[in-house]
Coordinates of C-alpha atoms in Angstrom, one line a residue:
Chain A
M1 CA -8.6 105.4 123.5
D2 CA -7.8 104.3 119.9
E3 CA -4.1 104.6 119.9
E4 CA -2.1 102.7 117.3
I5 CA 0.8 100.6 118.5
G6 CA 3.0 103.4 117.1
D7 CA 2.0 105.5 120.0
F8 CA 3.4 102.9 122.5
S9 CA 6.6 102.5 124.3
V10 CA 7.1 98.7 124.6
H11 CA 9.4 97.2 127.3
I12 CA 10.4 93.5 127.0
V13 CA 11.5 91.5 130.0
G14 CA 13.7 88.7 128.8
L15 CA 15.4 89.0 125.5
G16 CA 15.7 85.4 124.4
L17 CA 14.4 83.8 121.2
M18 CA 10.8 84.9 121.8
G19 CA 11.4 88.3 123.4
G20 CA 14.2 89.1 120.9
S21 CA 12.1 88.1 117.9
M22 CA 9.2 90.2 119.2
A23 CA 11.5 93.2 119.6
M24 CA 12.6 92.8 116.0
A25 CA 9.1 92.4 114.7
L26 CA 7.8 95.4 116.6
R27 CA 10.8 97.5 115.6
D28 CA 9.0 99.5 112.9
H29 CA 5.7 99.6 114.7
A30 CA 6.4 100.9 118.3
H31 CA 7.4 104.4 119.3
Q32 CA 10.2 103.0 121.5
I33 CA 11.5 99.5 122.5
T34 CA 13.4 98.9 125.7
A35 CA 14.4 95.7 127.4
Q36 CA 15.9 94.1 130.4
D37 CA 17.6 90.7 130.7
L38 CA 19.8 88.8 133.2
R39 CA 22.6 88.8 130.6
P40 CA 24.2 92.3 130.1
D41 CA 26.0 91.0 127.0
V42 CA 22.8 90.2 125.2
L43 CA 21.4 93.7 126.0
Q44 CA 24.6 95.3 124.7
I45 CA 24.4 93.4 121.4
A46 CA 20.7 94.2 121.0
L47 CA 21.4 97.9 121.6
K48 CA 24.3 97.9 119.2
R49 CA 22.3 96.2 116.5
G50 CA 19.4 98.7 117.0
V51 CA 16.9 96.0 118.1
I52 CA 16.2 98.0 121.2
D53 CA 16.5 101.8 121.8
A54 CA 17.6 101.6 125.4
I55 CA 18.4 99.2 128.3
G56 CA 16.0 99.4 131.2
G57 CA 13.1 101.8 131.0
I58 CA 10.2 99.7 132.3
E59 CA 9.0 102.8 134.3
Q60 CA 8.2 104.7 131.1
A61 CA 6.6 101.8 129.2
N62 CA 2.9 101.7 128.2
V63 CA 3.2 98.0 127.2
V64 CA 5.3 95.5 129.1
I65 CA 5.9 92.0 127.7
L66 CA 7.1 89.3 130.0
A67 CA 9.1 86.8 127.9
V68 CA 10.7 84.6 130.6
P69 CA 10.2 80.8 131.1
A70 CA 6.8 79.9 132.5
D71 CA 8.0 78.8 135.9
R72 CA 9.8 82.1 136.5
M73 CA 6.8 84.3 135.5
T74 CA 5.3 84.7 139.0
Q75 CA 8.6 85.6 140.6
V76 CA 9.5 88.1 137.8
L77 CA 6.0 89.6 138.2
E78 CA 6.6 90.3 141.8
Q79 CA 9.9 92.0 141.0
I80 CA 8.6 94.4 138.3
I81 CA 5.2 95.4 139.6
P82 CA 6.4 98.2 141.8
S83 CA 8.1 99.8 138.8
L84 CA 5.0 99.8 136.5
K85 CA 3.2 103.1 135.9
T86 CA -0.6 103.3 136.2
N87 CA -2.6 101.7 133.4
T88 CA 0.4 99.9 132.0
I89 CA -0.7 97.0 129.9
L90 CA 1.2 93.9 130.9
M91 CA 1.2 90.7 128.7
D92 CA 3.1 87.5 129.4
I93 CA 4.0 85.1 126.6
G94 CA 4.7 82.0 128.7
S95 CA 4.0 78.6 127.3
T96 CA 1.3 77.7 129.9
K97 CA -1.5 80.0 130.9
G98 CA -3.5 78.6 133.9
K99 CA -1.1 79.4 136.7
I100 CA 0.2 82.5 135.1
C101 CA -3.2 84.0 134.5
D102 CA -4.2 83.1 138.1
S103 CA -1.3 85.3 139.2
L104 CA -2.3 88.1 136.8
D105 CA -5.8 88.1 138.3
Q106 CA -4.2 89.1 141.6
L107 CA -2.3 92.2 140.3
P108 CA -3.2 95.7 141.7
E109 CA -6.1 97.3 139.9
H110 CA -4.0 100.0 138.3
I111 CA -2.4 97.3 136.1
Q112 CA -4.1 95.9 133.0
A113 CA -3.0 92.4 132.2
V114 CA -3.5 89.8 129.4
G115 CA -2.1 86.3 129.2
G116 CA -0.5 85.4 125.8
H117 CA 1.1 82.5 124.1
P118 CA 2.3 82.7 120.5
M119 CA 2.3 79.3 118.9
C120 CA 5.7 79.5 117.3
G121 CA 9.3 78.9 118.3
L122 CA 12.5 77.2 117.4
A123 CA 14.3 74.3 119.0
E124 CA 17.5 76.4 119.0
N125 CA 16.6 79.3 121.3
G126 CA 18.3 82.3 122.8
F127 CA 18.7 85.9 121.4
Q128 CA 21.3 84.7 118.9
N129 CA 18.6 82.7 117.1
A130 CA 15.9 85.5 117.2
I131 CA 14.5 86.5 113.8
P132 CA 11.9 89.2 113.0
T133 CA 9.7 86.8 111.1
L134 CA 9.3 84.2 113.9
Y135 CA 5.7 85.2 114.8
R136 CA 4.5 85.6 111.2
N137 CA 1.2 83.8 110.5
A138 CA 1.4 82.0 113.9
R139 CA -1.7 81.9 116.1
F140 CA -1.2 84.1 119.1
V141 CA -3.4 82.8 121.9
L142 CA -4.7 85.6 124.3
C143 CA -6.3 84.8 127.6
E144 CA -8.6 87.2 129.6
T145 CA -7.8 87.8 133.2
K146 CA -9.6 89.7 136.0
R147 CA -7.3 92.7 135.0
T148 CA -8.2 92.6 131.3
T149 CA -10.0 95.8 130.3
P150 CA -11.6 96.3 126.8
H151 CA -8.7 98.6 126.1
A152 CA -6.2 96.0 127.1
K153 CA -7.9 93.5 124.8
K154 CA -7.5 95.8 121.9
V155 CA -3.9 96.6 122.7
A156 CA -3.0 92.9 123.1
E157 CA -4.6 92.2 119.7
K158 CA -2.6 95.0 118.1
V159 CA 0.7 93.7 119.6
A160 CA 0.0 90.3 118.2
E161 CA -0.9 91.7 114.8
A162 CA 2.1 94.0 114.7
C163 CA 4.2 90.9 115.2
G164 CA 2.5 89.4 112.1
A165 CA 0.5 86.9 114.2
L166 CA -3.2 86.0 114.4
P167 CA -4.8 86.7 117.8
V168 CA -7.1 84.0 119.1
W169 CA -8.9 84.4 122.5
L170 CA -9.1 81.2 124.5
D171 CA -9.9 80.2 128.1
R172 CA -6.7 79.7 130.0
Y173 CA -7.5 76.1 131.2
R174 CA -8.6 75.0 127.8
H175 CA -5.4 76.5 126.4
D176 CA -3.3 74.4 128.8
Y177 CA -5.1 71.2 128.0
L178 CA -4.9 71.7 124.2
T179 CA -1.3 72.9 124.1
G180 CA -0.5 70.1 126.5
L181 CA -1.3 67.9 123.6
T182 CA 0.0 70.0 120.7
S183 CA 3.2 71.1 122.3
H184 CA 4.0 69.8 125.8
L185 CA 3.4 66.1 125.2
P186 CA 5.4 66.2 121.9
H187 CA 8.3 67.7 123.9
L188 CA 8.0 65.0 126.6
L189 CA 7.9 62.2 124.0
N190 CA 11.0 63.6 122.2
F191 CA 12.9 63.9 125.5
A192 CA 11.9 60.4 126.6
L193 CA 12.9 58.9 123.3
M194 CA 16.3 60.6 123.4
R195 CA 16.8 59.5 126.9
L196 CA 16.1 55.9 125.9
A197 CA 18.5 56.2 122.9
I198 CA 21.2 57.4 125.3
D199 CA 20.6 54.2 127.4
V200 CA 20.6 51.9 124.4
S201 CA 23.7 53.5 122.9
T202 CA 25.7 52.6 126.0
E203 CA 24.7 49.0 125.3
N204 CA 25.2 49.1 121.6
N205 CA 27.6 51.7 120.2
D206 CA 26.3 51.1 116.6
L207 CA 23.1 52.8 117.5
F208 CA 23.5 56.4 116.4
Q209 CA 25.0 55.5 113.1
L210 CA 21.7 53.8 112.2
A211 CA 19.7 56.8 113.1
A212 CA 18.3 58.9 110.2
G213 CA 15.6 61.4 109.5
G214 CA 12.9 59.5 111.4
F215 CA 14.9 59.5 114.6
D216 CA 16.1 63.1 114.1
G217 CA 12.5 64.4 113.6
A218 CA 11.2 62.4 116.6
T219 CA 13.9 63.8 119.0
R220 CA 14.4 67.3 117.5
L221 CA 12.4 69.0 120.4
A222 CA 15.0 67.6 122.8
R223 CA 17.4 70.2 121.6
T224 CA 15.3 72.9 123.2
N225 CA 16.7 74.8 126.1
E226 CA 16.0 72.9 129.3
S227 CA 14.9 75.8 131.4
M228 CA 12.0 76.6 129.1
I229 CA 11.0 72.9 129.1
T230 CA 11.3 72.7 132.9
G231 CA 8.9 75.7 133.1
M232 CA 6.5 74.1 130.6
F233 CA 6.4 70.7 132.4
T234 CA 6.2 71.9 136.0
T235 CA 3.5 74.5 135.4
N236 CA 1.2 72.2 133.4
A237 CA 2.1 68.9 135.1
Q238 CA -1.5 67.8 135.7
N239 CA -2.6 68.2 132.1
I240 CA 0.6 66.5 130.8
R241 CA 0.0 63.6 133.1
E242 CA -3.5 63.2 132.0
L243 CA -2.5 63.4 128.4
T244 CA 0.4 61.0 128.9
A245 CA -2.1 58.5 130.3
R246 CA -4.3 58.9 127.3
F247 CA -1.2 58.5 125.1
R248 CA -0.3 55.2 126.7
E249 CA -3.8 54.0 125.9
Q250 CA -3.1 54.7 122.2
L251 CA 0.1 52.7 122.4
D252 CA -1.9 49.8 124.0
L253 CA -4.5 50.0 121.3
L254 CA -2.0 50.0 118.4
D255 CA -0.1 47.1 120.2
T256 CA -3.2 44.9 120.1
L257 CA -3.3 45.3 116.3
F258 CA 0.3 44.1 115.7
D259 CA -0.9 40.6 115.3
N260 CA -3.7 41.5 112.9
P261 CA -2.1 43.1 109.8
T262 CA -5.4 43.9 108.0
Q263 CA -6.9 45.7 111.0
L264 CA -3.6 47.4 111.7
N265 CA -3.3 48.6 108.1
D266 CA -6.9 50.0 108.2
E267 CA -6.2 51.8 111.4
L268 CA -2.9 53.3 110.2
Q269 CA -4.6 54.4 107.0
R270 CA -7.2 56.3 108.9
I271 CA -4.4 58.1 110.9
V272 CA -2.4 58.8 107.7
E273 CA -5.5 60.3 106.1
A274 CA -6.1 62.6 109.1
R275 CA -2.5 63.6 109.2
R276 CA -2.5 64.5 105.5
Y277 CA -5.8 66.4 105.9
Y278 CA -4.2 68.3 108.8
S279 CA -1.2 69.1 106.7
D280 CA -3.2 70.3 103.7
N281 CA -5.5 72.4 105.9
Y282 CA -3.3 73.8 108.6
G283 CA 0.0 73.9 106.7
E284 CA 3.2 72.0 107.5
R285 CA 5.7 74.0 109.5
P286 CA 9.3 73.0 108.7
I287 CA 10.9 73.9 112.0
A288 CA 10.0 72.4 115.4
Chain B
M1 CA 35.0 37.7 89.5
D2 CA 35.8 41.4 89.8
E3 CA 33.1 42.9 87.7
E4 CA 32.1 46.5 88.1
I5 CA 28.5 47.3 88.6
G6 CA 28.6 48.6 85.1
D7 CA 28.7 45.0 83.9
F8 CA 25.4 44.1 85.6
S9 CA 21.8 44.1 84.5
V10 CA 19.8 45.1 87.6
H11 CA 16.1 44.3 88.0
I12 CA 14.0 46.0 90.7
V13 CA 10.9 44.4 92.1
G14 CA 8.7 47.3 93.4
L15 CA 9.1 50.7 91.9
G16 CA 8.0 52.9 94.9
L17 CA 10.0 55.6 96.6
M18 CA 12.9 53.3 97.5
G19 CA 13.0 51.2 94.4
G20 CA 12.4 54.1 92.1
S21 CA 15.1 56.2 93.8
M22 CA 17.5 53.3 93.5
A23 CA 16.8 52.9 89.8
M24 CA 17.5 56.6 89.3
A25 CA 20.7 56.4 91.4
L26 CA 22.0 53.3 89.5
R27 CA 21.0 54.8 86.1
D28 CA 24.5 55.8 85.1
H29 CA 26.2 52.8 86.7
A30 CA 24.4 49.7 85.6
H31 CA 24.5 48.1 82.2
Q32 CA 20.7 47.8 82.1
I33 CA 17.9 48.5 84.6
T34 CA 14.5 46.7 84.4
A35 CA 11.6 46.6 86.8
Q36 CA 8.3 45.1 87.7
D37 CA 5.5 46.6 89.8
L38 CA 1.8 45.9 90.5
R39 CA 0.9 49.3 89.0
P40 CA 1.3 49.3 85.2
D41 CA 1.0 53.1 85.1
V42 CA 4.1 53.5 87.2
L43 CA 6.1 51.2 85.0
Q44 CA 5.0 53.2 81.9
I45 CA 6.0 56.5 83.4
A46 CA 9.4 55.1 84.5
L47 CA 10.0 53.7 81.0
K48 CA 8.9 57.0 79.3
R49 CA 11.2 59.0 81.6
G50 CA 14.1 56.7 81.0
V51 CA 14.4 55.6 84.6
I52 CA 14.2 52.0 83.4
D53 CA 15.2 50.4 80.1
A54 CA 12.4 47.8 80.0
I55 CA 9.4 46.4 81.9
G56 CA 10.0 42.9 83.2
G57 CA 13.2 41.1 82.4
I58 CA 13.9 39.4 85.8
E59 CA 15.1 36.3 83.9
Q60 CA 18.1 38.1 82.4
A61 CA 19.1 40.0 85.5
N62 CA 22.4 39.5 87.4
V63 CA 21.3 41.5 90.3
V64 CA 17.7 41.5 91.6
I65 CA 16.5 44.1 94.2
L66 CA 13.4 43.4 96.2
A67 CA 11.9 46.7 97.2
V68 CA 8.4 45.8 98.5
P69 CA 7.0 46.3 102.1
A70 CA 8.7 44.0 104.6
D71 CA 5.6 41.9 105.3
R72 CA 5.2 41.1 101.6
M73 CA 8.8 40.0 101.1
T74 CA 8.5 36.3 101.7
Q75 CA 5.5 36.0 99.4
V76 CA 7.2 38.0 96.6
L77 CA 10.3 35.8 97.1
E78 CA 8.3 32.6 96.5
Q79 CA 6.8 34.1 93.3
I80 CA 10.1 35.2 91.7
I81 CA 12.5 32.4 92.6
P82 CA 11.5 30.2 89.7
S83 CA 12.4 33.0 87.3
L84 CA 15.9 33.7 88.6
K85 CA 18.9 32.4 86.7
T86 CA 21.8 30.6 88.4
N87 CA 24.0 32.7 90.5
T88 CA 21.7 35.7 90.4
I89 CA 22.5 38.0 93.3
L90 CA 19.3 38.9 95.2
M91 CA 19.1 41.7 97.7
D92 CA 16.0 42.9 99.6
I93 CA 15.8 46.4 101.1
G94 CA 13.0 45.8 103.6
S95 CA 12.9 47.8 106.8
T96 CA 13.3 44.7 109.1
K97 CA 15.9 42.0 108.6
G98 CA 15.4 39.1 111.0
K99 CA 12.4 37.3 109.4
I100 CA 13.4 38.3 105.8
C101 CA 17.0 37.0 106.2
D102 CA 15.6 33.8 107.7
S103 CA 13.7 33.4 104.5
L104 CA 16.8 34.2 102.4
D105 CA 18.7 31.4 104.3
Q106 CA 16.2 28.9 102.8
L107 CA 16.7 29.8 99.2
P108 CA 18.0 27.2 96.7
E109 CA 21.8 27.1 96.6
H110 CA 22.0 28.5 93.1
I111 CA 20.8 31.9 94.4
Q112 CA 23.2 34.3 96.2
A113 CA 21.3 36.5 98.7
V114 CA 22.1 39.5 101.0
G115 CA 19.7 41.3 103.3
G116 CA 19.8 45.1 103.0
H117 CA 18.3 48.2 104.6
P118 CA 19.2 51.7 103.5
M119 CA 18.7 54.2 106.3
C120 CA 16.9 56.8 104.3
G121 CA 13.4 57.6 103.2
L122 CA 10.7 60.2 103.0
A123 CA 7.4 60.4 104.7
E124 CA 5.8 61.0 101.3
N125 CA 6.5 57.8 99.4
G126 CA 5.6 56.3 96.1
F127 CA 7.4 56.5 92.7
Q128 CA 6.2 60.1 92.3
N129 CA 8.4 61.2 95.2
A130 CA 11.5 59.2 94.1
I131 CA 14.7 61.2 93.7
P132 CA 18.2 60.1 92.5
T133 CA 19.9 61.5 95.6
L134 CA 17.7 59.7 98.3
Y135 CA 20.5 57.2 99.2
R136 CA 23.3 59.7 99.1
N137 CA 25.5 59.6 102.3
A138 CA 22.9 57.3 104.0
R139 CA 24.2 54.2 105.9
F140 CA 23.1 51.1 104.0
V141 CA 22.9 48.1 106.4
L142 CA 23.8 44.8 104.8
C143 CA 23.2 41.4 106.5
E144 CA 24.8 38.1 105.7
T145 CA 22.6 35.1 105.1
K146 CA 23.4 31.4 104.5
R147 CA 23.3 32.3 100.8
T148 CA 25.8 35.1 101.0
T149 CA 29.0 34.3 99.1
P150 CA 32.1 36.4 99.2
H151 CA 31.2 37.5 95.6
A152 CA 27.7 38.5 96.7
K153 CA 29.2 40.6 99.6
K154 CA 31.3 42.5 97.1
V155 CA 28.4 43.1 94.7
A156 CA 26.1 44.2 97.5
E157 CA 28.6 46.7 98.7
K158 CA 29.0 48.0 95.1
V159 CA 25.3 48.4 94.7
A160 CA 25.1 50.4 98.0
E161 CA 28.1 52.6 96.9
A162 CA 26.8 53.1 93.4
C163 CA 23.6 54.6 95.1
G164 CA 25.9 57.0 97.0
A165 CA 25.4 55.2 100.3
L166 CA 27.8 53.8 102.9
P167 CA 27.6 50.0 103.3
V168 CA 27.6 48.7 107.0
W169 CA 27.5 45.0 107.8
L170 CA 25.4 44.2 110.8
D171 CA 23.8 41.1 112.3
R172 CA 20.2 40.8 111.3
Y173 CA 18.8 40.6 114.9
R174 CA 21.0 43.4 116.1
H175 CA 19.7 45.5 113.2
D176 CA 16.1 44.8 114.1
Y177 CA 16.6 45.9 117.7
L178 CA 18.5 49.0 116.9
T179 CA 16.3 50.2 114.1
G180 CA 13.4 49.3 116.3
L181 CA 14.6 52.2 118.4
T182 CA 15.8 54.6 115.7
S183 CA 13.0 54.1 113.2
H184 CA 10.1 51.8 114.2
L185 CA 9.4 53.2 117.7
P186 CA 9.6 56.8 116.4
H187 CA 6.9 55.8 113.8
L188 CA 4.8 54.2 116.5
L189 CA 5.0 57.3 118.7
N190 CA 4.1 59.6 115.8
F191 CA 1.1 57.5 114.9
A192 CA -0.1 57.2 118.5
L193 CA 0.2 61.0 119.0
M194 CA -1.7 61.7 115.9
R195 CA -4.4 59.2 116.9
L196 CA -4.7 60.9 120.3
A197 CA -5.0 64.3 118.5
I198 CA -7.8 62.9 116.4
D199 CA -9.7 61.9 119.5
V200 CA -9.1 65.2 121.3
S201 CA -10.0 67.2 118.3
T202 CA -13.5 65.6 118.3
E203 CA -13.9 66.9 121.9
N204 CA -12.3 70.3 121.1
N205 CA -12.4 71.7 117.6
D206 CA -9.9 74.4 118.5
L207 CA -7.2 71.8 118.8
F208 CA -5.5 71.9 115.4
Q209 CA -5.4 75.6 115.1
L210 CA -3.1 75.6 118.2
A211 CA -0.8 73.1 116.6
A212 CA 2.5 74.4 115.3
G213 CA 6.0 73.2 114.5
G214 CA 6.4 71.0 117.6
F215 CA 3.3 69.0 116.8
D216 CA 4.1 68.8 113.1
G217 CA 7.5 67.4 113.7
A218 CA 6.2 64.9 116.3
T219 CA 3.5 63.5 114.0
R220 CA 5.3 63.9 110.6
L221 CA 6.0 60.2 110.3
A222 CA 2.3 59.5 110.5
R223 CA 2.1 60.7 106.9
T224 CA 4.0 57.6 105.8
N225 CA 2.2 55.1 103.6
E226 CA 0.4 52.6 105.9
S227 CA 1.3 49.5 104.0
M228 CA 5.0 50.1 104.7
I229 CA 4.4 50.8 108.3
T230 CA 2.2 47.7 108.7
G231 CA 5.1 45.6 107.3
M232 CA 7.5 47.4 109.7
F233 CA 5.4 46.8 112.8
T234 CA 4.2 43.3 112.2
T235 CA 7.7 41.9 111.2
N236 CA 9.4 43.4 114.2
A237 CA 6.6 43.3 116.7
Q238 CA 8.7 41.7 119.5
N239 CA 11.4 44.2 119.5
I240 CA 9.0 47.1 119.2
R241 CA 7.1 45.8 122.2
E242 CA 10.2 45.5 124.2
L243 CA 11.4 49.0 123.3
T244 CA 7.9 50.4 123.9
A245 CA 8.1 49.0 127.5
R246 CA 11.5 50.7 127.9
F247 CA 10.0 53.9 126.5
R248 CA 7.2 53.8 129.1
E249 CA 9.8 53.5 131.8
Q250 CA 11.4 56.8 130.5
L251 CA 8.0 58.5 130.7
D252 CA 7.6 57.2 134.3
L253 CA 11.0 58.5 135.2
L254 CA 10.5 62.0 133.8
D255 CA 7.1 62.1 135.4
T256 CA 8.6 61.6 138.9
L257 CA 10.7 64.7 138.3
F258 CA 7.8 67.0 137.4
D259 CA 7.5 68.0 141.1
N260 CA 11.2 68.7 141.4
P261 CA 12.2 71.5 139.1
T262 CA 15.9 71.5 139.9
Q263 CA 16.4 67.8 139.3
L264 CA 14.1 67.9 136.2
N265 CA 16.2 70.8 134.8
D266 CA 19.4 68.8 135.4
E267 CA 18.0 65.7 133.7
L268 CA 16.7 67.6 130.7
Q269 CA 20.0 69.4 130.4
R270 CA 21.8 66.1 130.1
I271 CA 19.4 65.0 127.4
V272 CA 19.7 68.3 125.5
E273 CA 23.5 68.0 125.6
A274 CA 23.4 64.4 124.2
R275 CA 20.9 65.5 121.5
R276 CA 23.1 68.4 120.5
Y277 CA 26.2 66.2 120.5
Y278 CA 24.4 63.7 118.3
S279 CA 23.4 66.5 115.9
D280 CA 26.9 67.9 115.7
N281 CA 28.5 64.4 115.2
Y282 CA 26.0 62.6 113.0
G283 CA 24.3 65.5 111.2
E284 CA 20.8 66.6 111.3
R285 CA 18.7 65.3 108.5
P286 CA 15.9 67.7 107.5
I287 CA 13.4 65.2 106.2
A288 CA 11.7 62.4 108.1

C-alpha cells in the first residue's frame, strides 16, 4: 500500500478554476486524468489542450476529486456514488467542511473519503482562468471523516503535495469557523460594500470616478462567481452570522474612538503592527 | 496671468508618500522645488537625490502644497501663514475636505487657496515609498474655497496635470460623503476585520496559516500608517458613521438571504455584474 500518485487514475468532477487547475497541476504526476462537467464545451477544450486524457471514466478511477460549489456537493455525491469502484478514494475540495464531511461520514463502507479545502483561488474563476500553479505553496486543509482510512490519509496528502500545496489536517468545525473569518466574512464584507456603492451611485453619479485602489481592493472579492459564494454562505451560515456579530462589535469599538484621536491612533497602530507582522511572516498574496 | 507651472517655485510641506511623490512628479515642470518636514533625515535624502532643490524656502514660493495628515492641517496652516508672501497659491492635499476648506475660507485675503485630494496612494507610505508615477491618471479632486480666485483655479489645475492626474472640481461636502464610501469606509472595514482576526488568533493559533489572498486583500489597507488614518477618521467622523450605518443595513439584508439560496444567488449575481462593469469601465487598480 505505498503507491505513488503516479500509479493513480484521477477523476475530477467539475472542471472550473479549482478542478481545472488541479488537473493541470497533477498532469505530470498521475497515471491518467479524466473529468466530467456540466459544460461539454469545457470538457472538449480540456481534452484538446491535453489537460485531461478522457471525458468521463469515473468508474475506472482510483481517486475522485469533487470540485463543485459547496452547496451542490451532497447532491453530486448521491449521483456519483453508484459509479465508484470499491476502495475508491474520494476527496471533495468545497470551501466549507462541516456539512460536507457529515455527508462523507454516511457513505457506504467500500468508499474511502477525505474532506479537503485548498486555501487558494482567484476572483475570476472558471476553467478559462485555470493555471497549473494555483495550488503552489497554498495550505491544503484536510479533514478526517468516518470513511478516512490510514491509506486514504496518505493518498490525500500525496494529492495535495503533487499539486504543490502543503497539507494541514484540521477538524471540520474548526475549519469552518476559522475560514469563516479568513475567507467567508471577507467575501461578505466585499459584497456588502459593493452593494452599498451601487445604492449610493444611484444618488450620486460622481461616485465611481472617485474610487481608487482602496475601493478596488475592498470590493475585489465581489467579482467572484456567485454560485460559489452562494454555496459558501449557505453551508456556513451559522459561523458567518456569529463572526459578523463579532465584526459589528469591532466597528462599535472603533467608532467610540473617533472622538479621541490619541487613543484611536494607538489602537490603529497596534492593528497596523499586527497586519505588518502577518505580512512579514505569512507572506502577502497579490491576488484575492 | 497665464504663467506655466515652469514659472513657479513650489514648496511642499510634508515630504511623505504623497508630498514626496508630488515633488518627483513636478521635478521637470517647476522652476524650483523646496520642502520642509519634521524629519531632517528625509529632507537630507531628498536633497541628495535631487528630488528637491533646497530645504526650507516657503517665503519665496509661489505655490505651497500642504501634504500632512488631515487632522494636522489646521495647525500647520496657522504655523505657516505668517511666512507666505502675498498672492501665494496654497493647496492642501488632505484626504478630507469639509473641515480643511472651512479653515482655508478663513485665511487672510492676500492668500489664494484651493482644497485638493488626489485619489491615489499606497498602503506602504512614507518618503521611502514615494514614486514619480503615483499621481498618473488618478482623479485629483479640487474644491473651491472663499479664497479661490480664477487664477488659483487655473494654477491648481496645472499642478494636478503636471503630476499626471486629472483635475475634477467637486463640492467639499459632497467629496467627503463620496470618499467616505470609496476610501474611508473601506479603511475602517479593513481595520475592523484585522482587529477581529487578532482576537480570534489568540483563541485559535491556527488562524493565520489558513489566511490567503481573500483575507490579505480585505485587510491590506490596515497596513496604512495610523496617523494618516486617524486624520481621515476624525475629520470625517459624521459621514463615516452614517455610511457605516448604511453598511450594516447591507449586512442585514444579505443575512436574510442566507436561508434562501435562489434569491441569494440572484442578488449576488447582480452585485458581481456591477463590480465587473465597474472594473471594465473604471479600471482595476492593483495597489490599495
